[in-house]
Coordinates of C-alpha atoms in Angstrom, one line a residue:
Chain X
V1 CA 16.2 -0.9 -0.6
A2 CA 13.0 -1.6 -2.2
Q3 CA 11.7 -5.3 -2.4
N4 CA 12.3 -6.8 -6.0
V5 CA 8.9 -8.5 -6.1
Y6 CA 9.1 -8.3 -9.9
D7 CA 11.7 -11.1 -10.0
D8 CA 9.5 -13.4 -8.0
P9 CA 8.4 -16.2 -10.4
E10 CA 4.9 -16.2 -9.1
F11 CA 4.5 -12.5 -9.2
F12 CA 6.1 -12.1 -12.7
A13 CA 4.0 -14.7 -14.2
A14 CA 0.8 -13.0 -12.9
Y15 CA 2.2 -9.7 -13.8
A16 CA 2.6 -10.9 -17.4
R17 CA -1.1 -11.6 -17.5
L18 CA -2.3 -8.1 -16.9
D19 CA -4.0 -6.2 -19.5
R20 CA -1.0 -3.7 -19.4
S21 CA 1.4 -6.4 -19.8
V22 CA -0.3 -8.0 -22.9
H23 CA -1.4 -4.8 -24.5
G24 CA 1.2 -2.4 -23.4
L25 CA 0.3 1.3 -23.1
D26 CA -3.1 0.6 -24.9
G27 CA -3.9 -1.7 -21.8
A28 CA -3.1 1.1 -19.4
P29 CA -6.4 3.1 -19.1
E30 CA -4.3 6.3 -17.6
W31 CA -1.8 6.3 -20.3
P32 CA -3.5 8.8 -22.7
T33 CA -3.8 11.3 -19.8
L34 CA -0.2 10.7 -18.7
R35 CA 1.0 11.1 -22.3
A36 CA -0.9 14.4 -22.6
M37 CA 1.1 15.7 -19.5
L38 CA 4.5 14.6 -21.2
P39 CA 6.3 17.0 -23.6
A40 CA 6.6 15.8 -27.1
P41 CA 9.9 13.6 -26.9
A42 CA 11.4 14.5 -30.3
G43 CA 14.9 15.5 -29.9
L44 CA 14.8 15.1 -26.0
R45 CA 16.9 12.8 -23.7
V46 CA 14.5 10.7 -21.8
V47 CA 15.0 8.8 -18.6
D48 CA 12.2 6.3 -17.5
L49 CA 12.5 5.3 -13.9
G50 CA 11.0 1.9 -13.4
C51 CA 10.7 1.0 -17.2
G52 CA 9.4 -2.4 -16.7
Y53 CA 8.9 -4.1 -20.3
G54 CA 10.1 -0.8 -21.9
W55 CA 6.6 0.1 -23.4
A56 CA 7.2 3.9 -22.8
C57 CA 10.7 3.7 -23.7
R58 CA 9.8 2.6 -27.1
W59 CA 7.0 4.9 -27.5
A60 CA 9.5 7.7 -26.7
A61 CA 12.0 6.3 -29.1
E62 CA 9.4 6.0 -31.8
E63 CA 8.3 9.6 -31.2
G64 CA 12.0 10.7 -32.1
A65 CA 13.6 11.1 -28.6
A66 CA 17.3 11.7 -29.0
S67 CA 18.1 9.0 -26.4
V68 CA 16.2 7.0 -24.0
L69 CA 17.6 5.3 -20.7
G70 CA 15.2 2.7 -19.2
L71 CA 16.1 1.9 -15.4
D72 CA 14.5 -1.2 -13.7
L73 CA 15.2 -3.2 -10.6
S74 CA 14.0 -6.4 -12.2
E75 CA 16.4 -8.4 -14.3
Q76 CA 13.4 -10.3 -15.9
M77 CA 11.6 -7.0 -16.9
L78 CA 14.8 -5.9 -18.5
A79 CA 15.4 -9.1 -20.3
R80 CA 12.0 -8.8 -21.9
A81 CA 12.4 -5.2 -22.6
R82 CA 15.6 -5.9 -24.5
T83 CA 13.8 -8.8 -26.5
D84 CA 11.1 -6.6 -27.3
T85 CA 13.1 -3.6 -28.7
P86 CA 13.9 -3.6 -32.2
Q87 CA 17.5 -3.2 -33.2
G88 CA 18.8 0.2 -33.6
M89 CA 16.4 1.9 -31.3
R90 CA 18.1 4.6 -29.2
I91 CA 17.3 2.9 -26.0
T92 CA 19.8 1.8 -23.3
Y93 CA 18.3 -0.4 -20.6
R94 CA 20.1 -0.7 -17.2
R95 CA 19.5 -2.4 -13.8
A96 CA 19.1 0.1 -11.0
D97 CA 17.4 0.2 -7.7
L98 CA 15.8 3.6 -7.5
D99 CA 16.7 4.0 -3.8
H100 CA 20.3 4.1 -4.6
V101 CA 20.5 5.2 -8.4
E102 CA 23.0 7.8 -9.4
L103 CA 22.4 9.8 -12.5
D104 CA 24.7 12.4 -14.2
A105 CA 23.8 16.0 -13.6
G106 CA 21.9 17.7 -16.3
A107 CA 21.9 14.6 -18.5
F108 CA 18.1 14.5 -19.3
D109 CA 15.5 16.7 -20.7
V110 CA 12.5 14.4 -19.4
A111 CA 12.1 12.1 -16.6
Y112 CA 9.2 9.7 -16.6
S113 CA 8.0 7.2 -14.2
S114 CA 4.9 4.9 -14.2
L115 CA 3.8 3.2 -11.0
A116 CA 7.2 2.8 -9.4
L117 CA 7.7 5.5 -7.0
H118 CA 5.4 3.9 -4.4
Y119 CA 7.8 1.1 -3.9
L120 CA 10.7 3.6 -2.9
T121 CA 11.8 3.5 0.7
D122 CA 13.5 7.0 0.1
L123 CA 11.6 9.2 -1.9
P124 CA 13.2 12.6 -1.1
R125 CA 16.5 11.1 -2.3
L126 CA 15.3 10.0 -5.7
L127 CA 13.5 13.5 -6.2
G128 CA 16.8 15.2 -5.5
V129 CA 18.6 12.8 -7.9
V130 CA 15.9 13.6 -10.6
H131 CA 16.1 17.1 -10.0
A132 CA 20.0 17.3 -10.4
A133 CA 19.8 15.0 -13.5
L134 CA 17.4 17.3 -15.3
V135 CA 18.2 20.6 -17.1
P136 CA 16.3 23.7 -16.0
G137 CA 12.8 23.9 -17.5
A138 CA 12.7 20.0 -18.1
S139 CA 9.6 18.0 -17.1
F140 CA 9.1 15.2 -14.6
V141 CA 6.0 13.3 -15.2
F142 CA 4.9 10.3 -13.0
S143 CA 2.2 8.3 -12.0
V144 CA 1.9 6.3 -8.7
E145 CA -0.7 4.3 -7.2
H146 CA -3.2 6.7 -5.5
P147 CA -2.8 6.9 -1.9
L148 CA -6.3 6.0 -1.2
R149 CA -5.6 2.6 -2.3
T150 CA -2.6 2.0 -0.1
A151 CA -4.1 3.7 3.1
P152 CA -6.6 1.1 4.5
S153 CA -5.8 -1.7 6.7
H154 CA -8.1 -3.7 4.7
P155 CA -7.9 -2.5 1.2
A156 CA -10.9 -4.2 -0.4
F157 CA -14.6 -2.8 -1.0
V158 CA -17.1 -3.9 1.6
D159 CA -20.8 -3.3 1.8
G160 CA -21.6 0.2 3.1
P161 CA -24.3 1.6 5.4
D162 CA -26.9 1.3 2.4
G163 CA -25.7 -1.8 1.0
T164 CA -23.7 -0.4 -1.9
P165 CA -19.9 -1.2 -1.8
V166 CA -17.7 1.4 0.2
W167 CA -13.9 1.6 0.4
P168 CA -13.1 1.0 4.1
L169 CA -10.8 4.0 4.6
D170 CA -8.6 4.2 7.7
R171 CA -4.9 5.4 8.4
Y172 CA -4.8 7.7 5.5
L173 CA -2.3 10.0 7.3
V174 CA -0.3 7.2 8.7
E175 CA 2.6 6.9 6.2
R176 CA 4.1 3.3 6.3
P177 CA 5.2 0.4 4.4
V178 CA 1.9 -1.7 3.6
T179 CA 1.9 -5.3 2.6
V180 CA -0.7 -6.2 0.2
D181 CA -1.6 -9.5 -1.7
W182 CA -1.4 -8.2 -5.2
L183 CA -0.5 -10.9 -8.0
A184 CA 1.5 -12.5 -5.2
P185 CA 1.3 -12.5 -1.4
G186 CA 3.5 -9.9 0.7
V187 CA 4.0 -7.2 -1.9
V188 CA 5.3 -4.3 0.0
K189 CA 4.6 -0.8 -1.0
Q190 CA 5.1 2.7 0.8
H191 CA 2.0 4.4 1.9
R192 CA 2.2 8.2 1.4
T193 CA -0.2 11.0 1.3
I194 CA -1.0 13.1 -1.8
A195 CA 0.6 16.0 0.1
T196 CA 3.9 14.1 0.7
Y197 CA 4.2 13.6 -3.0
V198 CA 3.5 17.2 -3.7
T199 CA 5.5 18.8 -1.0
G200 CA 8.4 16.4 -1.9
L201 CA 8.5 17.8 -5.3
L202 CA 8.4 21.4 -4.1
D203 CA 11.3 20.9 -1.5
A204 CA 13.2 19.3 -4.0
G205 CA 12.9 22.4 -6.3
F206 CA 10.3 21.4 -8.7
A207 CA 7.2 23.4 -9.7
L208 CA 4.1 21.6 -9.9
E209 CA 2.5 21.7 -13.4
R210 CA -0.4 19.2 -13.0
L211 CA -2.1 17.0 -10.5
V212 CA -4.6 14.4 -11.8
E213 CA -6.7 11.9 -9.6
F214 CA -7.3 9.6 -12.7
R215 CA -11.0 9.0 -13.7
P216 CA -11.7 6.8 -16.4
S217 CA -13.5 8.5 -19.5
D218 CA -17.0 7.9 -20.2
E219 CA -16.0 5.7 -23.1
Q220 CA -13.7 3.7 -20.9
L221 CA -16.6 3.3 -18.4
A222 CA -19.0 2.2 -21.2
A223 CA -16.3 -0.5 -22.4
R224 CA -15.5 -1.5 -18.8
P225 CA -18.4 -1.1 -16.2
D226 CA -16.4 -2.8 -13.6
W227 CA -14.0 0.3 -13.7
A228 CA -17.0 2.3 -12.2
E229 CA -15.4 1.6 -8.8
E230 CA -12.7 3.9 -9.7
L231 CA -15.2 6.8 -9.1
D232 CA -15.6 5.7 -5.6
R233 CA -11.8 5.3 -5.0
P234 CA -9.2 6.3 -7.7
S235 CA -6.3 4.1 -8.4
F236 CA -3.9 6.3 -10.1
L237 CA -2.3 9.6 -9.1
L238 CA -0.7 11.4 -11.9
V239 CA 1.9 14.5 -11.5
A240 CA 3.6 16.7 -13.8
A241 CA 6.4 19.0 -12.6
R242 CA 8.9 21.3 -13.9
R243 CA 12.6 21.6 -12.9
A244 CA 13.0 25.3 -11.6
Chain M
V1 CA -25.2 31.6 -5.1
A2 CA -23.9 29.8 -2.2
Q3 CA -26.4 28.9 0.7
N4 CA -26.3 31.4 3.5
V5 CA -26.7 28.8 6.2
Y6 CA -24.8 31.0 8.9
D7 CA -27.9 33.3 9.0
D8 CA -30.1 30.2 10.0
P9 CA -30.7 30.7 13.6
E10 CA -30.4 27.1 14.5
F11 CA -27.2 26.9 12.7
F12 CA -25.8 30.0 14.1
A13 CA -26.5 29.1 17.6
A14 CA -24.9 25.6 17.4
Y15 CA -21.9 27.3 15.3
A16 CA -21.5 29.7 18.3
R17 CA -20.9 26.8 20.7
L18 CA -18.1 25.3 18.6
D19 CA -14.5 25.4 20.2
R20 CA -13.3 27.6 17.4
S21 CA -16.2 30.1 18.0
V22 CA -15.7 30.1 21.7
H23 CA -11.9 30.2 21.7
G24 CA -11.1 31.7 18.2
L25 CA -7.9 30.8 16.5
D26 CA -6.8 28.9 19.7
G27 CA -9.8 26.6 19.4
A28 CA -9.1 25.7 15.7
P29 CA -6.3 22.8 15.7
E30 CA -5.1 23.8 12.2
W31 CA -4.5 27.4 13.0
P32 CA -0.8 27.0 13.9
T33 CA -0.1 25.1 10.8
L34 CA -2.0 27.7 8.7
R35 CA -0.5 30.8 10.3
A36 CA 3.2 29.2 9.6
M37 CA 2.1 29.1 5.7
L38 CA 1.0 32.9 5.8
P39 CA 3.6 35.6 5.5
A40 CA 4.1 38.0 8.4
P41 CA 1.3 40.6 7.9
A42 CA 3.1 43.6 9.0
G43 CA 2.7 46.3 6.6
L44 CA 0.7 44.2 4.1
R45 CA -2.9 44.8 2.8
V46 CA -4.9 41.7 3.6
V47 CA -8.3 40.2 2.5
D48 CA -10.1 37.6 4.3
L49 CA -12.5 35.7 2.3
G50 CA -15.2 34.2 4.6
C51 CA -14.0 36.0 7.7
G52 CA -16.8 34.9 10.2
Y53 CA -16.3 36.4 13.6
G54 CA -13.1 38.2 12.4
W55 CA -10.6 36.3 14.5
A56 CA -8.0 36.1 11.7
C57 CA -8.6 39.9 10.6
R58 CA -7.9 40.9 14.3
W59 CA -4.7 38.7 14.4
A60 CA -3.5 40.4 11.1
A61 CA -4.4 43.7 12.5
E62 CA -2.5 43.1 15.8
E63 CA 0.4 41.8 13.7
G64 CA 0.6 45.3 12.1
A65 CA -1.3 44.7 8.7
A66 CA -1.4 48.0 6.8
S67 CA -5.2 47.3 6.2
V68 CA -7.7 44.2 6.6
L69 CA -10.8 43.8 4.6
G70 CA -12.9 41.1 6.0
L71 CA -15.7 39.7 3.8
D72 CA -18.6 37.5 4.9
L73 CA -22.0 36.3 3.4
S74 CA -23.5 36.2 6.9
E75 CA -24.9 39.4 8.5
Q76 CA -24.8 37.8 11.8
M77 CA -21.2 36.8 11.7
L78 CA -20.3 40.4 10.4
A79 CA -22.5 41.9 13.4
R80 CA -20.4 40.0 15.9
A81 CA -17.1 40.7 14.1
R82 CA -17.7 44.3 14.1
T83 CA -18.8 44.0 18.1
D84 CA -15.6 42.1 18.9
T85 CA -13.3 44.3 17.1
P86 CA -11.7 47.2 19.1
Q87 CA -12.1 50.9 17.9
G88 CA -9.2 51.8 15.7
M89 CA -8.1 48.6 14.3
R90 CA -7.6 48.9 10.6
I91 CA -10.3 46.4 9.6
T92 CA -13.3 47.1 7.3
Y93 CA -16.0 44.2 7.4
R94 CA -18.1 44.0 4.2
R95 CA -21.0 41.7 3.4
A96 CA -20.1 39.8 0.1
D97 CA -21.2 36.6 -1.6
L98 CA -18.0 35.0 -2.6
D99 CA -19.7 33.7 -5.7
H100 CA -20.2 37.1 -7.0
V101 CA -17.6 39.4 -5.1
E102 CA -15.6 42.0 -7.1
L103 CA -12.3 43.2 -5.8
D104 CA -10.2 46.0 -7.0
A105 CA -7.2 44.8 -9.2
G106 CA -3.7 44.7 -7.4
A107 CA -5.4 45.8 -4.1
F108 CA -4.0 43.0 -1.8
D109 CA -0.6 41.6 -0.6
V110 CA -2.2 38.7 1.1
A111 CA -5.5 36.7 0.5
Y112 CA -6.8 34.4 3.2
S113 CA -9.7 32.1 3.6
S114 CA -10.7 29.6 6.4
L115 CA -13.1 26.9 5.7
A116 CA -15.2 28.9 3.2
L117 CA -14.4 27.9 -0.5
H118 CA -16.0 24.5 -0.2
Y119 CA -19.3 26.5 -0.1
L120 CA -18.7 28.2 -3.4
T121 CA -20.6 27.0 -6.5
D122 CA -18.0 28.8 -8.8
L123 CA -14.6 28.3 -7.5
P124 CA -12.8 29.0 -10.8
R125 CA -14.3 32.3 -10.9
L126 CA -13.3 33.3 -7.4
L127 CA -9.6 32.0 -8.0
G128 CA -9.4 34.4 -10.9
V129 CA -10.9 37.4 -8.9
V130 CA -8.5 36.6 -6.2
H131 CA -5.5 36.5 -8.6
A132 CA -6.3 39.7 -10.2
A133 CA -6.9 41.3 -6.7
L134 CA -3.3 40.4 -5.6
V135 CA 0.0 42.0 -6.7
P136 CA 2.5 39.7 -8.2
G137 CA 4.4 37.7 -5.6
A138 CA 1.5 38.0 -3.2
S139 CA 0.4 34.8 -1.2
F140 CA -3.0 33.1 -1.2
V141 CA -3.4 30.8 1.9
F142 CA -6.5 28.9 2.5
S143 CA -8.1 26.0 4.1
V144 CA -11.1 23.9 3.1
E145 CA -12.8 20.9 4.4
H146 CA -10.8 17.9 3.2
P147 CA -12.4 16.2 0.2
L148 CA -12.3 12.9 1.9
R149 CA -14.9 14.3 4.3
T150 CA -17.3 15.6 1.8
A151 CA -17.0 12.6 -0.6
P152 CA -19.1 9.8 0.9
S153 CA -22.7 9.1 0.4
H154 CA -22.8 8.3 4.2
P155 CA -20.2 10.5 5.9
A156 CA -20.0 8.9 9.3
F157 CA -17.5 6.2 10.6
V158 CA -18.8 2.7 10.7
D159 CA -17.4 -0.7 11.8
G160 CA -14.9 -2.0 9.6
P161 CA -13.9 -5.5 8.4
D162 CA -11.9 -6.1 11.7
G163 CA -14.4 -4.2 14.0
T164 CA -12.5 -0.9 14.1
P165 CA -14.0 2.2 12.6
V166 CA -13.4 2.9 9.0
W167 CA -14.6 6.1 7.0
P168 CA -17.1 4.5 4.3
L169 CA -15.5 6.3 1.1
D170 CA -17.4 6.2 -2.1
R171 CA -17.9 8.9 -4.8
Y172 CA -14.6 10.5 -4.4
L173 CA -14.4 11.7 -7.9
V174 CA -17.9 12.6 -8.3
E175 CA -17.9 16.3 -7.8
R176 CA -21.2 17.5 -6.7
P177 CA -23.1 19.5 -4.2
V178 CA -23.4 17.6 -1.0
T179 CA -26.0 18.0 1.7
V180 CA -25.0 17.2 5.3
D181 CA -26.4 17.6 8.6
W182 CA -23.8 19.7 10.4
L183 CA -25.0 21.9 13.1
A184 CA -28.4 22.0 11.3
P185 CA -29.9 19.8 8.8
G186 CA -29.5 20.4 5.1
V187 CA -26.2 22.2 4.9
V188 CA -25.0 22.4 1.3
K189 CA -21.4 22.1 0.4
Q190 CA -19.6 21.4 -2.8
H191 CA -17.6 18.3 -3.0
R192 CA -14.4 18.7 -5.0
T193 CA -11.2 16.6 -5.2
I194 CA -7.8 17.5 -4.0
A195 CA -6.6 17.8 -7.7
T196 CA -9.4 20.3 -8.5
Y197 CA -8.5 22.6 -5.9
V198 CA -4.7 22.5 -7.0
T199 CA -5.3 22.6 -10.7
G200 CA -7.8 25.4 -10.2
L201 CA -5.0 27.4 -8.7
L202 CA -2.6 26.6 -11.4
D203 CA -5.1 27.4 -14.1
A204 CA -5.7 30.8 -12.4
G205 CA -2.1 31.5 -12.6
F206 CA -0.8 30.8 -9.1
A207 CA 2.1 28.6 -8.2
L208 CA 1.7 25.9 -5.6
E209 CA 3.9 26.6 -2.6
R210 CA 2.4 24.2 0.0
L211 CA -0.3 21.5 0.3
V212 CA -0.9 20.1 3.8
E213 CA -3.4 17.3 4.7
F214 CA -3.7 18.4 8.2
R215 CA -2.6 15.9 11.0
P216 CA -2.9 17.1 14.7
S217 CA 0.2 17.2 16.5
D218 CA 1.2 14.6 19.1
E219 CA 0.5 17.1 21.6
Q220 CA -2.9 17.9 20.4
L221 CA -3.7 14.0 20.2
A222 CA -2.7 13.6 23.6
A223 CA -4.9 16.3 24.8
R224 CA -7.9 15.4 22.6
P225 CA -7.8 11.4 22.1
D226 CA -11.0 11.9 20.2
W227 CA -8.9 13.5 17.3
A228 CA -7.2 10.3 16.5
E229 CA -10.0 9.8 13.9
E230 CA -8.3 12.5 11.8
L231 CA -5.4 10.0 11.3
D232 CA -7.9 7.8 9.4
R233 CA -9.5 10.4 7.5
P234 CA -8.2 14.1 7.7
S235 CA -10.7 17.2 8.0
F236 CA -8.6 19.9 6.8
L237 CA -6.8 20.6 3.4
L238 CA -4.5 23.6 3.8
V239 CA -3.0 25.3 0.8
A240 CA -0.5 28.0 0.1
A241 CA -0.1 29.5 -3.3
R242 CA 1.8 32.4 -4.9
R243 CA 0.4 34.8 -7.5
A244 CA 2.9 34.5 -10.5

């Protein structure tokens, strides 16, 4: 079972202050790229795996999705998602541990997940559940923390050989749980390689449609010069797949 | 046009002393994995893009390939390939710059390339040429130097924060020609991300079948403890695709 750090009060309070918590999708630099990888939701049945505050659920509903199911492990996230969702929107929020979730076969036309799958201890199981829950030809679009972020023993920039910052990469091929201090001490993620995400999809019966190692746009870099470190070590891996 | 460093006498002399030059496929740790990604060559028409000494061409011919075309930019490599190939083997060696090569449409059932594509300046052009040269359903299997090797400004292990070696990663998302001293000074390669290789294939009309970030086997690591650094930073990216 994945750690439920989002219901840790210290973590939750810090998370609530992130740009993407305050500003929603507009505060997530990778969102425009991810959105362009998604099919237009109008008329489609959408499931959001790890929906958090429900920003993407509300986007899909506003775009005319036939129905939206938002799943999250955190009661606190779901409580805020429900509070923030206007009456009448076709969204159902439900508590679910993605390591154990069950979904009805063929119940969805789109599966979406933002920055959740790197918490799962059993990725192949979830990929199988998602594959079975989608109709043939349906899209599965997700982001995870880029494996270059989770690989190092000491994941923080240091001065490199010529004095400019470098990312001290080691253990990239050593898949394992990693404990990082991010918003709160002791947050546990699963380090996996890019190849593991990709072959996991292929093994589950998906066709790969798009793989993006996210680079902020020139506009974003002009507005946020501190994001230049993303060019050295990307933070987001974005994937679009199609159920065969 | 790609640099023809293999015809530089200093480089060629050093290359000839590499394990993989002396021992052929048995000296290439990634070969068993790559071979398992290839279809059985019996009865198939095979093209090898950057064939070097012709080891893989002779393997395919010995396995019963209907024909093998070995292409390389280096006259010296081709001369040794011809010398090492027994009379009567169904192999043709031809000089070709992969940045400008032309291949007949539908002329091949398998395309293979080992550690050559990272030299190309125009990868999308080659992927289009290979796609057109393959029959529908044919395999394209290749290796390239792993992008984590070509990314850094200073591609050599340094002592990390806790005194153990780290790979000083920077500029991973900055695609560019990089000049490294490998066997000879000033060898020029093209740094590209994993996503660029993968989406290049998808855009050319291939379906991705397998992506491997090569990890030496436990047996190989026991025999060659110095290869443990591969776990920190892999050297080989292996890809299998199918022409749609």
